[in-house]
Amino acid sequence: MAAPVPPDELTIRAFELAGDDVKDCTWAWEDRHSPTKKAIRADFGNGTVLIIDIHPAVNRQPWTFGGAYIRDVQGSEVNIDADTSADARGTIRAHIDQWFGSEIAAAAANVNSNSQASQSANWRAKPDGSGQKPMS
């Protein structure tokens, strides 16, 4: 019998799988209740939901990766830069830039400016107020 996969390894595997083909997942903003914590979720359609934390305007970059984890799996948190491959990070970064880049840029441009993008947990809300904008 194979040993169970450690929770953090599940996250690494999911991140690498998403990096192999971003079209295998449905991508959307993850709801956050903090003006400084932004996250994107990758739903694999099999019950696995990978949460990827991003940080706008860090180290003179539009954004950087934070951590990642599998929703509802204790101990699955990993440091993306330390624990995942450069290829997967590059592919996922390009996908995030393509689909979420304008909103991230707005947040980065307004960090610490008391703007909606920097102060509101709902900075990604649709203009009509109907909620989060899913992207895929």
GROMACS .gro file of C-alpha atoms in nm, residues 6 24 56 61:
model
    4
    6PRO     CA    1   0.158   1.477   0.253
   24ASP     CA    2  -0.743   2.213  -1.724
   56PRO     CA    3   0.022   4.351  -0.573
   61GLN     CA    4   0.693   4.440  -0.948
   0.00000   0.00000   0.00000
